[in-house]
Coordinates of N, CA and C in Angstrom, one line a residue:
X1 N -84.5 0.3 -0.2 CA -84.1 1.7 -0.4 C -82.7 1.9 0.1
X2 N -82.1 2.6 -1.0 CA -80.6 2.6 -0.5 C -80.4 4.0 0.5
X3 N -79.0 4.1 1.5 CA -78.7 5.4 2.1 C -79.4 6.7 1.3
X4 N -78.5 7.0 0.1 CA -78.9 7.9 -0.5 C -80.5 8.5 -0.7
X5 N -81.2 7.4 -1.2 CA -83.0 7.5 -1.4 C -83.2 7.8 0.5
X6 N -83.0 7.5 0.9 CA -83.6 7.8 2.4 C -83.3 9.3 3.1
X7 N -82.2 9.5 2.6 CA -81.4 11.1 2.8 C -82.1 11.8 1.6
X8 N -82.3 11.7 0.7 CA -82.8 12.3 0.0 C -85.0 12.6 0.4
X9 N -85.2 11.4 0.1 CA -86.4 11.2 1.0 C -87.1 12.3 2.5
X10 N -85.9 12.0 3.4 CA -85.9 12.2 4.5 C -86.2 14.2 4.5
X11 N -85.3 14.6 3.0 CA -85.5 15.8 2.8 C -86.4 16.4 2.5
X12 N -87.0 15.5 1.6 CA -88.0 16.0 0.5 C -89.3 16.1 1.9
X13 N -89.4 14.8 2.7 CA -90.8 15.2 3.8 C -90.4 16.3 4.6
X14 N -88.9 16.5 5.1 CA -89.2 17.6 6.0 C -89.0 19.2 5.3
X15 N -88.9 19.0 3.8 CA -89.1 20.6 2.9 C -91.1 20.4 3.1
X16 N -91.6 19.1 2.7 CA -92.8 19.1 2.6 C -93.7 20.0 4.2
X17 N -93.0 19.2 5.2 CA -94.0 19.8 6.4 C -93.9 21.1 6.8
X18 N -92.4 22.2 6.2 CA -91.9 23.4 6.4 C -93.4 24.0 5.1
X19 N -93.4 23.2 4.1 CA -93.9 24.2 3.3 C -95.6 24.0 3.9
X20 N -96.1 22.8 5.2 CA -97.4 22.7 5.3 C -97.6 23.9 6.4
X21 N -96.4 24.4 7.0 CA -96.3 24.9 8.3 C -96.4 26.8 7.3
X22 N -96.0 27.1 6.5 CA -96.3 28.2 5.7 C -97.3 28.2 4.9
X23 N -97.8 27.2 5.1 CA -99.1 26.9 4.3 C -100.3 27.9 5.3
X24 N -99.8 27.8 6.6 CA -101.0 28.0 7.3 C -100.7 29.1 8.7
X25 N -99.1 29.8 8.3 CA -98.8 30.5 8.9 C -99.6 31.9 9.0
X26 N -100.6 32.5 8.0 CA -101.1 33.7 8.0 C -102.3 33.4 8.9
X27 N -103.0 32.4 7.6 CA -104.6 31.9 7.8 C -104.7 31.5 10.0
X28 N -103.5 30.9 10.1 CA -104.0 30.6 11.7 C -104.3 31.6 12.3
X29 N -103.8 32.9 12.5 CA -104.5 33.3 13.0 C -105.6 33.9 13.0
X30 N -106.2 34.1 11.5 CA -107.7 33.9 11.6 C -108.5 32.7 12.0
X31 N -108.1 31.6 11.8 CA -108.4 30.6 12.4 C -108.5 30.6 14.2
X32 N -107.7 31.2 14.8 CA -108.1 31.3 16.4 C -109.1 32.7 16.2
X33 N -108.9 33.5 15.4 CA -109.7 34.7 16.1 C -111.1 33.9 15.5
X34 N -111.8 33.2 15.0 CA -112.8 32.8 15.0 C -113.4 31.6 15.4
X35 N -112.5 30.7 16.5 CA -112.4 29.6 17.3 C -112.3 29.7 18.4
X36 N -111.3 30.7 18.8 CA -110.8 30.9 19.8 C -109.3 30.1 20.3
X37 N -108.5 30.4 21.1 CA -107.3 29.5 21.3 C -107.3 28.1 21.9
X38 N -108.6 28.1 22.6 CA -108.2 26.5 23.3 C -109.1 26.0 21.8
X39 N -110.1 25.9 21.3 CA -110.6 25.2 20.1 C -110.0 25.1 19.2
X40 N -109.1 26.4 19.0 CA -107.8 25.9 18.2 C -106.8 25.0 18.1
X41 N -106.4 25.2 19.5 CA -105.4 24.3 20.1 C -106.0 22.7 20.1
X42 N -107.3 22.5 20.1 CA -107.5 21.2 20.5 C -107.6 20.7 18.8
X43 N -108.4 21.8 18.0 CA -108.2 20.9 16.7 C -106.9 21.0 16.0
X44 N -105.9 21.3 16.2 CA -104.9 21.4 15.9 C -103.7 20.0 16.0
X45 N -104.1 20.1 17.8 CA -103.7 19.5 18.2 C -103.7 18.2 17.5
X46 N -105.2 17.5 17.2 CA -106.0 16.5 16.6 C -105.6 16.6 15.1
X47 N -105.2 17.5 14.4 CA -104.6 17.1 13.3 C -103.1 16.9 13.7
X48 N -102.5 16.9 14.6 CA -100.7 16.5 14.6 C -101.0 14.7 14.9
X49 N -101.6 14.7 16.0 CA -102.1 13.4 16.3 C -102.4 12.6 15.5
X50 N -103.0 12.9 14.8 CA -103.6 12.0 13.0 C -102.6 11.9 12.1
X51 N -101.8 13.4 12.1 CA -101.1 13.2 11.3 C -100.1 12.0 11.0
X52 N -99.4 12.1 12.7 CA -98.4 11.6 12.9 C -98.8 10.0 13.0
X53 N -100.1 9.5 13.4 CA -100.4 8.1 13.4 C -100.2 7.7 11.7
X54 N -101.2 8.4 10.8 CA -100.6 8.1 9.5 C -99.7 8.5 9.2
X55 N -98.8 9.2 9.2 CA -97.0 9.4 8.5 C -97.0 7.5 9.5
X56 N -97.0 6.9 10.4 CA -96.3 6.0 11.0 C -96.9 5.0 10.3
X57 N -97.9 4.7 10.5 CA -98.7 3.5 10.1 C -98.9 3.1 8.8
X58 N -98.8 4.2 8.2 CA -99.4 3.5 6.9 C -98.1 4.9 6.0
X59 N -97.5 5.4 6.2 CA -96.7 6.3 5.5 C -95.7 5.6 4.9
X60 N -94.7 5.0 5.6 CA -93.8 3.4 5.0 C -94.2 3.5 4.0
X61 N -95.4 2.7 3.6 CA -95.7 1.6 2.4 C -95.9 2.7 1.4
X62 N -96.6 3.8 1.7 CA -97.6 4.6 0.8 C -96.7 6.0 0.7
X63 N -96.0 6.7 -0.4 CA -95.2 7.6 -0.3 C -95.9 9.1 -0.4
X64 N -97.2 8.7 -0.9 CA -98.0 9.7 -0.9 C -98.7 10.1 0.2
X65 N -99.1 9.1 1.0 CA -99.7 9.3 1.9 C -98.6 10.1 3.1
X66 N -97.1 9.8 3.2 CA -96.3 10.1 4.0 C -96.3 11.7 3.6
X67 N -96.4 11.9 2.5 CA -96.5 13.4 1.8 C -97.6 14.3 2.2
X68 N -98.6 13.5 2.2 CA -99.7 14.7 3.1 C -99.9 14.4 4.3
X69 N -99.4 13.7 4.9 CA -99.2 13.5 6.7 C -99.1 14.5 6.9
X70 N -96.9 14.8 6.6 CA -95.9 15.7 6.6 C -96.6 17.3 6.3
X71 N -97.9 17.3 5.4 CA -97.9 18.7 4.7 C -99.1 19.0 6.2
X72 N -100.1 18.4 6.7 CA -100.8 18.3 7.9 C -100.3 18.8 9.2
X73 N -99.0 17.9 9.1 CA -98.5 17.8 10.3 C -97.5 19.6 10.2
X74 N -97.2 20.0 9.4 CA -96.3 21.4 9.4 C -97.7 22.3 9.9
X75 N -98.8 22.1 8.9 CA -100.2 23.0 9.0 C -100.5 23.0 10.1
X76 N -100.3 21.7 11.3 CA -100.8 21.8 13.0 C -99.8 22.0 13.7
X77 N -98.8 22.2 13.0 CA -97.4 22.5 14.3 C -98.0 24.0 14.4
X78 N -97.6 24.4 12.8 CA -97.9 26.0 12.8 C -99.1 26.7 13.5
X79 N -100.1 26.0 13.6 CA -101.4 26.3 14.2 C -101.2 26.7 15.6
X80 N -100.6 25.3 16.1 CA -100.3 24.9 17.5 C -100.0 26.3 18.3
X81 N -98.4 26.7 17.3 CA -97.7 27.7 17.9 C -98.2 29.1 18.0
X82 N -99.2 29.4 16.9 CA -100.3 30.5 16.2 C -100.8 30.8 18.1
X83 N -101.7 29.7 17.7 CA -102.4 29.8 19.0 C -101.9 30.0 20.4
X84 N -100.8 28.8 20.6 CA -100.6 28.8 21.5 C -100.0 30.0 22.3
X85 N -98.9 31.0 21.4 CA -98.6 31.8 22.1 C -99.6 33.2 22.1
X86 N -100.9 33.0 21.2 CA -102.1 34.2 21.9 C -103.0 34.0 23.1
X87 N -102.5 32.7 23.3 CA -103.5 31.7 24.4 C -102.1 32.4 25.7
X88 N -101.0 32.4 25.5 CA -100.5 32.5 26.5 C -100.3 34.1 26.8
X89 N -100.7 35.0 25.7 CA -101.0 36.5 26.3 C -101.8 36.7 26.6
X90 N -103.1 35.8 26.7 CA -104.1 36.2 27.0 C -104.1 35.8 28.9
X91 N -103.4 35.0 29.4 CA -103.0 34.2 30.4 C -101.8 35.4 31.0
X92 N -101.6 36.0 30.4 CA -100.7 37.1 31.3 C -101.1 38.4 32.0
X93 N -101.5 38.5 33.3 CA -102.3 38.7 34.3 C -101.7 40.9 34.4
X94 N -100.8 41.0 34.2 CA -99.3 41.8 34.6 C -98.8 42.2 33.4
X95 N -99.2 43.4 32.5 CA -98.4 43.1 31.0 C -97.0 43.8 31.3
X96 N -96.9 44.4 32.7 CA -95.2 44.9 32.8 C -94.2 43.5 32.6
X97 N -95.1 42.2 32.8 CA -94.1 40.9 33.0 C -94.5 40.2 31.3
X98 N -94.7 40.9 30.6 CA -95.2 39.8 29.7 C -93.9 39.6 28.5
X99 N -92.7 40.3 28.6 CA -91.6 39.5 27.9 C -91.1 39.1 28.3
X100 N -90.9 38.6 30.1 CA -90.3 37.6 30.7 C -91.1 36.3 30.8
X101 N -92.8 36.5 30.7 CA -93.4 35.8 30.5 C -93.4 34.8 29.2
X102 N -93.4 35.5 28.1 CA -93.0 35.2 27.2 C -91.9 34.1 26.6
X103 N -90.7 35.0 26.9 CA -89.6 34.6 26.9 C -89.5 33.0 28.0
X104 N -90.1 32.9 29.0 CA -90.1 31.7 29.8 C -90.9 30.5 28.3
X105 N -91.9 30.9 28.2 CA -92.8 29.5 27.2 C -92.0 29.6 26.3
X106 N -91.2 30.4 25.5 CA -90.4 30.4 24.6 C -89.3 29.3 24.9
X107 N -88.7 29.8 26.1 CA -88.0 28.5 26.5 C -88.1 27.4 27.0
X108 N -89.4 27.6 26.9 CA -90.0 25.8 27.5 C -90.2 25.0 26.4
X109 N -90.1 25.7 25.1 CA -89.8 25.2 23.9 C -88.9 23.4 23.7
X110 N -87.9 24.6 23.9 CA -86.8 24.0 24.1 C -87.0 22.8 25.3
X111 N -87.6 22.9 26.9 CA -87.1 21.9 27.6 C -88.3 20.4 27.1
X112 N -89.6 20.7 25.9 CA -90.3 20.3 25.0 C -89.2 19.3 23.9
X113 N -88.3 19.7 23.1 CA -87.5 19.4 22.4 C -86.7 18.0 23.6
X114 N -86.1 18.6 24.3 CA -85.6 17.9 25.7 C -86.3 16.8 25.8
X115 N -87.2 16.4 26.4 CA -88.0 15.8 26.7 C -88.1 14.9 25.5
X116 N -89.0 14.8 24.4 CA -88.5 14.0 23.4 C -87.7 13.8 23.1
X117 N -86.4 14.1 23.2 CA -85.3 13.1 23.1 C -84.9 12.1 24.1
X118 N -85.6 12.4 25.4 CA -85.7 11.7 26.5 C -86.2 10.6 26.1
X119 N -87.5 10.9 25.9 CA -88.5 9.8 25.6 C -88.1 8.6 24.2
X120 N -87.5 9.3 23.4 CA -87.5 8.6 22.3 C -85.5 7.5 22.6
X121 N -85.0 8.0 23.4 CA -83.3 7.5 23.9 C -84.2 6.4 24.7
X122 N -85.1 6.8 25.3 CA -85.8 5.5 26.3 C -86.4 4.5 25.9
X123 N -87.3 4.5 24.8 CA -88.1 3.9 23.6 C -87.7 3.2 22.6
X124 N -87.0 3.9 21.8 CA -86.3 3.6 20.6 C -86.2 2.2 20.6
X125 N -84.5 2.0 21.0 CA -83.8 1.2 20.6 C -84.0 -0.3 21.6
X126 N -84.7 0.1 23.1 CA -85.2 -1.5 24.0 C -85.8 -2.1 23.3
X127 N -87.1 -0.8 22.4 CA -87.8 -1.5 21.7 C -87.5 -2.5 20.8
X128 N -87.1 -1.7 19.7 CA -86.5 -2.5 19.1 C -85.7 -3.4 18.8
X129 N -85.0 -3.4 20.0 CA -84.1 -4.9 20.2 C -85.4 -6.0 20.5
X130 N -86.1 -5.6 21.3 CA -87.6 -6.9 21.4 C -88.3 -7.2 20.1
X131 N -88.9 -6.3 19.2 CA -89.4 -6.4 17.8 C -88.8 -5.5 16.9
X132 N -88.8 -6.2 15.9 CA -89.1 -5.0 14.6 C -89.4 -3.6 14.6
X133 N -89.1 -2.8 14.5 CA -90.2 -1.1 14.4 C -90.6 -0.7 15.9
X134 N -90.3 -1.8 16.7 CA -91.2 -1.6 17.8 C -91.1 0.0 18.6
X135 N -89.8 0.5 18.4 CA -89.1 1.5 19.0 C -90.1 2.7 18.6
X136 N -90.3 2.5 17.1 CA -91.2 3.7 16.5 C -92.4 3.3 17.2
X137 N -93.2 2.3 16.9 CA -94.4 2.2 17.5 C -94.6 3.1 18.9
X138 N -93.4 2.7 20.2 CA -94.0 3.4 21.0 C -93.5 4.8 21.0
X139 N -93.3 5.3 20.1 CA -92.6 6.6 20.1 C -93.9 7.1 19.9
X140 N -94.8 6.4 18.7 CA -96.0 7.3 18.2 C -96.8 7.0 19.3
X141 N -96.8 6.0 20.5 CA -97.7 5.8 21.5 C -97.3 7.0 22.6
X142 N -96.5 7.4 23.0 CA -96.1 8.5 23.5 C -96.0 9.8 23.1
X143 N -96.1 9.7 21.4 CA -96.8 10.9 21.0 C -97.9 11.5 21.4
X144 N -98.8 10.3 21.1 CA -100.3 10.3 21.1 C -100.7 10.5 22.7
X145 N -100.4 10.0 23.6 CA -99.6 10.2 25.3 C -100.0 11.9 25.1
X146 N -98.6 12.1 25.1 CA -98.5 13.9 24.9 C -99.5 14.6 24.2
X147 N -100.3 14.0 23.5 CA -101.4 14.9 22.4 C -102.6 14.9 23.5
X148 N -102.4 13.7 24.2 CA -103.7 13.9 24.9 C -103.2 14.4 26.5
X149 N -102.2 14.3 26.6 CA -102.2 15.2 27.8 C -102.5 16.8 27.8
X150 N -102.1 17.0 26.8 CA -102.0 19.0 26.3 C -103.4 18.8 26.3
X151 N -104.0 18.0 25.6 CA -105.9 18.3 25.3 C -106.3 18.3 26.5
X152 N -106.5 17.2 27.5 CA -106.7 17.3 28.9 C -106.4 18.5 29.8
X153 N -104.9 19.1 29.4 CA -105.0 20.4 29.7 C -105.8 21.4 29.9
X154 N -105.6 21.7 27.9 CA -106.9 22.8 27.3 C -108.0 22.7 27.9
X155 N -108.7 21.5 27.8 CA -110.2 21.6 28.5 C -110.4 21.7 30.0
X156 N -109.3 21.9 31.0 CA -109.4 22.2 32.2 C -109.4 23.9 32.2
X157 N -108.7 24.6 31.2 CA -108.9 25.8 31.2 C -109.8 26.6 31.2
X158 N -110.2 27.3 32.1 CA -111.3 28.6 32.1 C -112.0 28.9 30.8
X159 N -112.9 28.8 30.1 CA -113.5 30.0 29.2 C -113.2 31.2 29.1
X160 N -113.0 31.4 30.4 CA -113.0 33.2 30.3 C -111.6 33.4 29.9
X161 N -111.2 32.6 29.7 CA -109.7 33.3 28.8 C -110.1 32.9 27.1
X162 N -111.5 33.2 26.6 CA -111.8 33.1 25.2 C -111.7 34.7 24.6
X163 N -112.1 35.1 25.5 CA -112.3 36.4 25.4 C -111.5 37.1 24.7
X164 N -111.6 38.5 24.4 CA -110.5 38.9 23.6 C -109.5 39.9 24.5
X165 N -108.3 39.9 24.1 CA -107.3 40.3 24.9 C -107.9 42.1 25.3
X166 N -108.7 42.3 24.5 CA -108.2 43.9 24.8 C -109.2 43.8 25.8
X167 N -110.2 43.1 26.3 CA -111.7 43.0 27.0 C -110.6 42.7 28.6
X168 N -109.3 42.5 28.6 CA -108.8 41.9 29.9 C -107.9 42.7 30.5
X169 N -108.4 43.4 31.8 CA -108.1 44.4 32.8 C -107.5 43.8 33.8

């Protein structure tokens, strides 16, 4: 595959995951109001995690397959975020604080972004001077890391934050 096909490529999956991530920008949150945010969060989660092992493993070889990873993986980012930030109003105790509260996970976005680049500057390229691909391999093993730390999270969380926001005094 020459430069060009890979830039080109490279575009066409990440228009694909933008359009999987509007695919499921309305529907999520009917999807939490009848799940709830952590069951959301966990199946959600479990489709980035899938996604992302297939876009790795078997997306290379298979152009189609990398095509509906990408359209998965936009549909559980979008979910993720659906949920996550009604999971985090519901967690807000104080609503005189809840745009500084807010505004804080908003920016923990960002130290999220941070962090994978951490992880992947550290991974990447050792790896790969040892094997082949090896850099990606453990990039998706510290993906998958991260997928199950968040889940581990969720299920430490209380129930009683299923409830619905207006039921919380």
């Amino acid at each position: 595959m020459e430069a060009r096909d890979i830039a080109r490529t490279a575009g066409e999956l990440f228009a694909i995951a933008v359009a999987g991530g509007l695919l499921l920008a309305f529907p999520s949150r009917h999807l939490t109001e009848k799940l709830g945010e952590i069951r959301t969060l966990l199946v959600a989660g479990a489709v980035l995690a899938a996604s992302a092992a297939l876009f790795v493993l078997v997306g290379g070889r298979l152009l189609w397959i990398a095509r509906a990873s990408m359209i998965l993986y936009g549909a559980g980012f979008t979910t993720v975020v659906s949920a996550g930030l009604s999971l985090t109003v519901k967690l807000i105790d104080r609503p005189e604080f809840a745009g500084r509260i807010m505004a804080i996970v908003i920016a923990s976005t960002f130290a999220s972004q941070f962090l994978a680049s951490v992880i992947g500057v550290a991974l990447l390229d050792p790896l790969n001077r040892l094997a082949a691909n090896a850099g990606y391999y453990g990039l998706l093993v510290a993906t998958e890391v991260c997928f199950a730390l968040g889940a581990l999270f969720l299920l430490r969380l209380s129930s009683n934050w299923e409830r619905p926001v207006s039921t919380r005094r």
